[in-house]
């Protein structure tokens, strides 16, 4: 998991890099510019020679990064224009050093000092050729108020270039550290906001790089090492993290098949799901658990739904019928019927398509309170437990997987305004209730009882369809069953499951497209996902 730092924490890392480790701040700026230059060169196919690059700069250190970048790209053959919103004379420190260096005519960089929106419009209208690359190096992490009219006009014009039908090819839009317009800590768009194809940030992501509502402005995120010691990041004691591919890869290695593997060593996942009305949810959850690598999967469903479920369930999934209510939902008395399964299972998932009745609610409460294994609670089971209050016991882990509406009910809140700061709400709820919370949405947030929150970057809008929540529950339950028998951390397992489920969604989208892809496609894409994550031998 990659630490995510606030703007203040990042400034402290930069300060200590210089004061404690004698790394000159000008060297950090030069390394940042070199990292951005490498990314731009790679995105343009390996060369910037002859490319028209426009770099928008502010007067601070972010602008200094941009000035150094202009020098490097020009030296590699690019035609670089630098627009400084302000005067070189008003810049200070390392930024001033880099802007002053552009006065050397031999560099071939054209520097324009822009003081108002009209000057910007005249400059932009007078350009003789289209831009191949537009770079935002205006404010970086220091922005706390809306950009002024001049900067807003420039951002609007460059954003328009990306979608203009008059251009044969839109420019590559690159943000340095964070797109201008975003608050680095909250991720809020403060005004007109630069839309990047790729953002190059340094040392560690900032919340505004990765939070759900701001990630779309960042495009692809590249985190570049510019020389600050990793120990300084750890010293900041971050509580927000970004899930990365290495997390999933390590989990797969920790739970790898050995020569002595057999079904009893791979974990038994018990899925309690379905009803007469919602049989498909049970099928999706159980099949996903089976595809996740668990050795055994047993599905418990109300008796009348079994004939609807069995023909669509993988033959490897064992099915047990249970007593039901008049409405076809699982009944409270089913608790006696599945006591043996609860003893044998290594992980339990409950709720997918379960339907709701008073008898079913008592059954769910009995399962949760008497749990002897980690339990994943989703969908109707969540609603029957809302508002949620853990009994305070330190029993096996509880993993809640709500979408936004379900989470509001768990909180006992009626207005989505209660989730304005999702990270803080997820952290508080997970800690107070002693649960692992998986909040589904644009980007899944995973909260730990110890206060950590992990943002999952994988997934696609195509996952916003019926059945994908059931599939995710099945994958998590299958992963946790494996982790339980192999003594792998349950929170790390949940993070890996969410990352891999999202990655499978990305693969399904590439194969079928957002409109066509289904939850079943996501499940079947797990095979390719696991193969992609396998290290070369």
PDB file of N, CA, C and O in Angstrom, residues 340-386:
ATOM      1  N   UNK A 340     -23.808 -27.137  11.466  1.00  0.00           N
ATOM      2  CA  UNK A 340     -22.622 -27.930  11.104  1.00  0.00           C
ATOM      3  C   UNK A 340     -21.764 -27.206  10.070  1.00  0.00           C
ATOM      4  O   UNK A 340     -20.529 -27.264  10.117  1.00  0.00           O
ATOM      5  N   UNK A 341     -22.413 -26.489   9.142  1.00  0.00           N
ATOM      6  CA  UNK A 341     -21.662 -25.759   8.119  1.00  0.00           C
ATOM      7  C   UNK A 341     -20.893 -24.587   8.736  1.00  0.00           C
ATOM      8  O   UNK A 341     -19.765 -24.293   8.331  1.00  0.00           O
ATOM      9  N   UNK A 342     -21.517 -23.935   9.693  1.00  0.00           N
ATOM     10  CA  UNK A 342     -20.836 -22.814  10.351  1.00  0.00           C
ATOM     11  C   UNK A 342     -19.595 -23.298  11.091  1.00  0.00           C
ATOM     12  O   UNK A 342     -18.614 -22.562  11.227  1.00  0.00           O
ATOM     13  N   UNK A 343     -19.628 -24.518  11.589  1.00  0.00           N
ATOM     14  CA  UNK A 343     -18.461 -25.089  12.256  1.00  0.00           C
ATOM     15  C   UNK A 343     -17.337 -25.387  11.265  1.00  0.00           C
ATOM     16  O   UNK A 343     -16.164 -25.185  11.570  1.00  0.00           O
ATOM     17  N   UNK A 344     -17.703 -25.827  10.066  1.00  0.00           N
ATOM     18  CA  UNK A 344     -16.709 -26.262   9.082  1.00  0.00           C
ATOM     19  C   UNK A 344     -16.133 -25.100   8.266  1.00  0.00           C
ATOM     20  O   UNK A 344     -15.012 -25.185   7.769  1.00  0.00           O
ATOM     21  N   UNK A 345     -16.905 -24.037   8.095  1.00  0.00           N
ATOM     22  CA  UNK A 345     -16.491 -22.954   7.194  1.00  0.00           C
ATOM     23  C   UNK A 345     -15.310 -22.177   7.769  1.00  0.00           C
ATOM     24  O   UNK A 345     -15.133 -22.057   8.979  1.00  0.00           O
ATOM     25  N   UNK A 346     -14.496 -21.615   6.853  1.00  0.00           N
ATOM     26  CA  UNK A 346     -13.386 -20.740   7.240  1.00  0.00           C
ATOM     27  C   UNK A 346     -13.753 -19.269   7.073  1.00  0.00           C
ATOM     28  O   UNK A 346     -13.085 -18.392   7.634  1.00  0.00           O
ATOM     29  N   UNK A 347     -14.770 -18.987   6.286  1.00  0.00           N
ATOM     30  CA  UNK A 347     -15.281 -17.625   6.107  1.00  0.00           C
ATOM     31  C   UNK A 347     -16.744 -17.723   5.711  1.00  0.00           C
ATOM     32  O   UNK A 347     -17.166 -18.695   5.069  1.00  0.00           O
ATOM     33  N   UNK A 348     -17.518 -16.721   6.099  1.00  0.00           N
ATOM     34  CA  UNK A 348     -18.953 -16.703   5.809  1.00  0.00           C
ATOM     35  C   UNK A 348     -19.289 -15.400   5.100  1.00  0.00           C
ATOM     36  O   UNK A 348     -18.768 -14.338   5.446  1.00  0.00           O
ATOM     37  N   UNK A 349     -20.140 -15.480   4.078  1.00  0.00           N
ATOM     38  CA  UNK A 349     -20.710 -14.294   3.430  1.00  0.00           C
ATOM     39  C   UNK A 349     -22.223 -14.393   3.533  1.00  0.00           C
ATOM     40  O   UNK A 349     -22.797 -15.456   3.274  1.00  0.00           O
ATOM     41  N   UNK A 350     -22.860 -13.308   3.906  1.00  0.00           N
ATOM     42  CA  UNK A 350     -24.310 -13.346   4.078  1.00  0.00           C
ATOM     43  C   UNK A 350     -24.938 -12.060   3.556  1.00  0.00           C
ATOM     44  O   UNK A 350     -24.383 -10.971   3.736  1.00  0.00           O
ATOM     45  N   UNK A 351     -26.064 -12.214   2.853  1.00  0.00           N
ATOM     46  CA  UNK A 351     -26.839 -11.033   2.491  1.00  0.00           C
ATOM     47  C   UNK A 351     -27.243 -10.886   1.044  1.00  0.00           C
ATOM     48  O   UNK A 351     -28.245 -10.235   0.745  1.00  0.00           O
ATOM     49  N   UNK A 352     -26.487 -11.428   0.105  1.00  0.00           N
ATOM     50  CA  UNK A 352     -26.768 -11.196  -1.313  1.00  0.00           C
ATOM     51  C   UNK A 352     -28.128 -11.784  -1.695  1.00  0.00           C
ATOM     52  O   UNK A 352     -28.326 -13.001  -1.632  1.00  0.00           O
ATOM     53  N   UNK A 353     -29.062 -10.917  -2.084  1.00  0.00           N
ATOM     54  CA  UNK A 353     -30.379 -11.366  -2.519  1.00  0.00           C
ATOM     55  C   UNK A 353     -31.174 -12.068  -1.446  1.00  0.00           C
ATOM     56  O   UNK A 353     -32.113 -12.814  -1.747  1.00  0.00           O
ATOM     57  N   UNK A 354     -30.852 -11.837  -0.172  1.00  0.00           N
ATOM     58  CA  UNK A 354     -31.456 -12.605   0.916  1.00  0.00           C
ATOM     59  C   UNK A 354     -32.923 -12.267   1.126  1.00  0.00           C
ATOM     60  O   UNK A 354     -33.684 -13.065   1.645  1.00  0.00           O
ATOM     61  N   UNK A 355     -33.316 -11.054   0.718  1.00  0.00           N
ATOM     62  CA  UNK A 355     -34.664 -10.549   0.947  1.00  0.00           C
ATOM     63  C   UNK A 355     -34.846 -10.273   2.436  1.00  0.00           C
ATOM     64  O   UNK A 355     -34.033 -10.678   3.257  1.00  0.00           O
ATOM     65  N   UNK A 356     -35.923  -9.575   2.782  1.00  0.00           N
ATOM     66  CA  UNK A 356     -36.058  -9.120   4.163  1.00  0.00           C
ATOM     67  C   UNK A 356     -37.393  -9.559   4.764  1.00  0.00           C
ATOM     68  O   UNK A 356     -38.440  -9.461   4.127  1.00  0.00           O
ATOM     69  N   UNK A 357     -37.301 -10.047   5.973  1.00  0.00           N
ATOM     70  CA  UNK A 357     -38.483 -10.355   6.784  1.00  0.00           C
ATOM     71  C   UNK A 357     -38.013 -10.332   8.233  1.00  0.00           C
ATOM     72  O   UNK A 357     -36.804 -10.349   8.507  1.00  0.00           O
ATOM     73  N   UNK A 358     -38.949 -10.293   9.154  1.00  0.00           N
ATOM     74  CA  UNK A 358     -38.581 -10.274  10.576  1.00  0.00           C
ATOM     75  C   UNK A 358     -37.851 -11.548  10.959  1.00  0.00           C
ATOM     76  O   UNK A 358     -36.862 -11.535  11.705  1.00  0.00           O
ATOM     77  N   UNK A 359     -38.311 -12.685  10.422  1.00  0.00           N
ATOM     78  CA  UNK A 359     -37.668 -13.963  10.718  1.00  0.00           C
ATOM     79  C   UNK A 359     -36.241 -13.987  10.166  1.00  0.00           C
ATOM     80  O   UNK A 359     -35.310 -14.454  10.831  1.00  0.00           O
ATOM     81  N   UNK A 360     -36.077 -13.468   8.957  1.00  0.00           N
ATOM     82  CA  UNK A 360     -34.748 -13.432   8.352  1.00  0.00           C
ATOM     83  C   UNK A 360     -33.824 -12.513   9.137  1.00  0.00           C
ATOM     84  O   UNK A 360     -32.633 -12.809   9.314  1.00  0.00           O
ATOM     85  N   UNK A 361     -34.363 -11.392   9.617  1.00  0.00           N
ATOM     86  CA  UNK A 361     -33.539 -10.464  10.401  1.00  0.00           C
ATOM     87  C   UNK A 361     -33.007 -11.146  11.655  1.00  0.00           C
ATOM     88  O   UNK A 361     -31.825 -11.017  11.995  1.00  0.00           O
ATOM     89  N   UNK A 362     -33.848 -11.916  12.346  1.00  0.00           N
ATOM     90  CA  UNK A 362     -33.389 -12.639  13.540  1.00  0.00           C
ATOM     91  C   UNK A 362     -32.306 -13.650  13.174  1.00  0.00           C
ATOM     92  O   UNK A 362     -31.339 -13.840  13.933  1.00  0.00           O
ATOM     93  N   UNK A 363     -32.474 -14.298  12.033  1.00  0.00           N
ATOM     94  CA  UNK A 363     -31.471 -15.262  11.560  1.00  0.00           C
ATOM     95  C   UNK A 363     -30.132 -14.567  11.326  1.00  0.00           C
ATOM     96  O   UNK A 363     -29.079 -15.048  11.767  1.00  0.00           O
ATOM     97  N   UNK A 364     -30.165 -13.425  10.646  1.00  0.00           N
ATOM     98  CA  UNK A 364     -28.935 -12.685  10.357  1.00  0.00           C
ATOM     99  C   UNK A 364     -28.262 -12.238  11.653  1.00  0.00           C
ATOM    100  O   UNK A 364     -27.037 -12.369  11.815  1.00  0.00           O
ATOM    101  N   UNK A 365     -29.038 -11.726  12.586  1.00  0.00           N
ATOM    102  CA  UNK A 365     -28.468 -11.285  13.863  1.00  0.00           C
ATOM    103  C   UNK A 365     -27.817 -12.450  14.595  1.00  0.00           C
ATOM    104  O   UNK A 365     -26.753 -12.301  15.206  1.00  0.00           O
ATOM    105  N   UNK A 366     -28.445 -13.604  14.537  1.00  0.00           N
ATOM    106  CA  UNK A 366     -27.898 -14.798  15.199  1.00  0.00           C
ATOM    107  C   UNK A 366     -26.570 -15.195  14.568  1.00  0.00           C
ATOM    108  O   UNK A 366     -25.599 -15.519  15.279  1.00  0.00           O
ATOM    109  N   UNK A 367     -26.513 -15.146  13.237  1.00  0.00           N
ATOM    110  CA  UNK A 367     -25.274 -15.495  12.518  1.00  0.00           C
ATOM    111  C   UNK A 367     -24.148 -14.542  12.909  1.00  0.00           C
ATOM    112  O   UNK A 367     -23.023 -14.967  13.205  1.00  0.00           O
ATOM    113  N   UNK A 368     -24.438 -13.255  12.910  1.00  0.00           N
ATOM    114  CA  UNK A 368     -23.395 -12.257  13.176  1.00  0.00           C
ATOM    115  C   UNK A 368     -22.921 -12.324  14.616  1.00  0.00           C
ATOM    116  O   UNK A 368     -21.709 -12.332  14.886  1.00  0.00           O
ATOM    117  N   UNK A 369     -23.852 -12.376  15.558  1.00  0.00           N
ATOM    118  CA  UNK A 369     -23.469 -12.378  16.982  1.00  0.00           C
ATOM    119  C   UNK A 369     -22.750 -13.666  17.371  1.00  0.00           C
ATOM    120  O   UNK A 369     -21.855 -13.643  18.225  1.00  0.00           O
ATOM    121  N   UNK A 370     -23.121 -14.770  16.766  1.00  0.00           N
ATOM    122  CA  UNK A 370     -22.509 -16.046  17.132  1.00  0.00           C
ATOM    123  C   UNK A 370     -21.360 -16.460  16.238  1.00  0.00           C
ATOM    124  O   UNK A 370     -20.908 -17.611  16.304  1.00  0.00           O
ATOM    125  N   UNK A 371     -20.869 -15.542  15.424  1.00  0.00           N
ATOM    126  CA  UNK A 371     -19.840 -15.884  14.440  1.00  0.00           C
ATOM    127  C   UNK A 371     -18.597 -16.491  15.097  1.00  0.00           C
ATOM    128  O   UNK A 371     -18.144 -16.035  16.144  1.00  0.00           O
ATOM    129  N   UNK A 372     -18.076 -17.503  14.460  1.00  0.00           N
ATOM    130  CA  UNK A 372     -16.823 -18.117  14.870  1.00  0.00           C
ATOM    131  C   UNK A 372     -15.748 -17.963  13.796  1.00  0.00           C
ATOM    132  O   UNK A 372     -14.606 -18.379  13.983  1.00  0.00           O
ATOM    133  N   UNK A 373     -16.128 -17.345  12.684  1.00  0.00           N
ATOM    134  CA  UNK A 373     -15.226 -17.148  11.549  1.00  0.00           C
ATOM    135  C   UNK A 373     -15.400 -15.717  11.033  1.00  0.00           C
ATOM    136  O   UNK A 373     -16.412 -15.064  11.309  1.00  0.00           O
ATOM    137  N   UNK A 374     -14.453 -15.215  10.248  1.00  0.00           N
ATOM    138  CA  UNK A 374     -14.657 -13.907   9.605  1.00  0.00           C
ATOM    139  C   UNK A 374     -15.935 -13.930   8.780  1.00  0.00           C
ATOM    140  O   UNK A 374     -16.249 -14.939   8.128  1.00  0.00           O
ATOM    141  N   UNK A 375     -16.656 -12.818   8.787  1.00  0.00           N
ATOM    142  CA  UNK A 375     -17.943 -12.777   8.090  1.00  0.00           C
ATOM    143  C   UNK A 375     -18.034 -11.532   7.227  1.00  0.00           C
ATOM    144  O   UNK A 375     -17.704 -10.426   7.660  1.00  0.00           O
ATOM    145  N   UNK A 376     -18.477 -11.716   5.987  1.00  0.00           N
ATOM    146  CA  UNK A 376     -18.700 -10.632   5.038  1.00  0.00           C
ATOM    147  C   UNK A 376     -20.201 -10.377   4.992  1.00  0.00           C
ATOM    148  O   UNK A 376     -20.982 -11.295   4.706  1.00  0.00           O
ATOM    149  N   UNK A 377     -20.604  -9.138   5.262  1.00  0.00           N
ATOM    150  CA  UNK A 377     -22.031  -8.804   5.331  1.00  0.00           C
ATOM    151  C   UNK A 377     -22.353  -7.823   4.213  1.00  0.00           C
ATOM    152  O   UNK A 377     -21.729  -6.761   4.102  1.00  0.00           O
ATOM    153  N   UNK A 378     -23.340  -8.170   3.398  1.00  0.00           N
ATOM    154  CA  UNK A 378     -23.669  -7.348   2.221  1.00  0.00           C
ATOM    155  C   UNK A 378     -25.178  -7.217   2.073  1.00  0.00           C
ATOM    156  O   UNK A 378     -25.960  -7.961   2.683  1.00  0.00           O
ATOM    157  N   UNK A 379     -25.573  -6.247   1.257  1.00  0.00           N
ATOM    158  CA  UNK A 379     -26.926  -6.120   0.714  1.00  0.00           C
ATOM    159  C   UNK A 379     -28.013  -6.187   1.794  1.00  0.00           C
ATOM    160  O   UNK A 379     -28.020  -5.399   2.722  1.00  0.00           O
ATOM    161  N   UNK A 380     -28.951  -7.132   1.640  1.00  0.00           N
ATOM    162  CA  UNK A 380     -30.097  -7.185   2.541  1.00  0.00           C
ATOM    163  C   UNK A 380     -29.686  -7.411   3.991  1.00  0.00           C
ATOM    164  O   UNK A 380     -30.342  -6.904   4.913  1.00  0.00           O
ATOM    165  N   UNK A 381     -28.615  -8.150   4.217  1.00  0.00           N
ATOM    166  CA  UNK A 381     -28.153  -8.339   5.599  1.00  0.00           C
ATOM    167  C   UNK A 381     -27.715  -7.011   6.205  1.00  0.00           C
ATOM    168  O   UNK A 381     -27.945  -6.750   7.390  1.00  0.00           O
ATOM    169  N   UNK A 382     -27.083  -6.156   5.417  1.00  0.00           N
ATOM    170  CA  UNK A 382     -26.711  -4.827   5.899  1.00  0.00           C
ATOM    171  C   UNK A 382     -27.950  -4.024   6.285  1.00  0.00           C
ATOM    172  O   UNK A 382     -27.995  -3.380   7.339  1.00  0.00           O
ATOM    173  N   UNK A 383     -28.930  -4.054   5.425  1.00  0.00           N
ATOM    174  CA  UNK A 383     -30.148  -3.279   5.680  1.00  0.00           C
ATOM    175  C   UNK A 383     -30.880  -3.770   6.924  1.00  0.00           C
ATOM    176  O   UNK A 383     -31.474  -2.973   7.662  1.00  0.00           O
ATOM    177  N   UNK A 384     -30.829  -5.080   7.157  1.00  0.00           N
ATOM    178  CA  UNK A 384     -31.515  -5.616   8.336  1.00  0.00           C
ATOM    179  C   UNK A 384     -30.768  -5.291   9.623  1.00  0.00           C
ATOM    180  O   UNK A 384     -31.350  -5.333  10.713  1.00  0.00           O
ATOM    181  N   UNK A 385     -29.485  -4.963   9.519  1.00  0.00           N
ATOM    182  CA  UNK A 385     -28.690  -4.617  10.695  1.00  0.00           C
ATOM    183  C   UNK A 385     -28.578  -3.113  10.905  1.00  0.00           C
ATOM    184  O   UNK A 385     -27.948  -2.650  11.850  1.00  0.00           O
ATOM    185  N   UNK A 386     -29.159  -2.335  10.002  1.00  0.00           N
ATOM    186  CA  UNK A 386     -29.039  -0.874  10.069  1.00  0.00           C
ATOM    187  C   UNK A 386     -30.075  -0.284  11.039  1.00  0.00           C
ATOM    188  O   UNK A 386     -31.210  -0.769  11.100  1.00  0.00           O
TER     189      UNK A 386
END
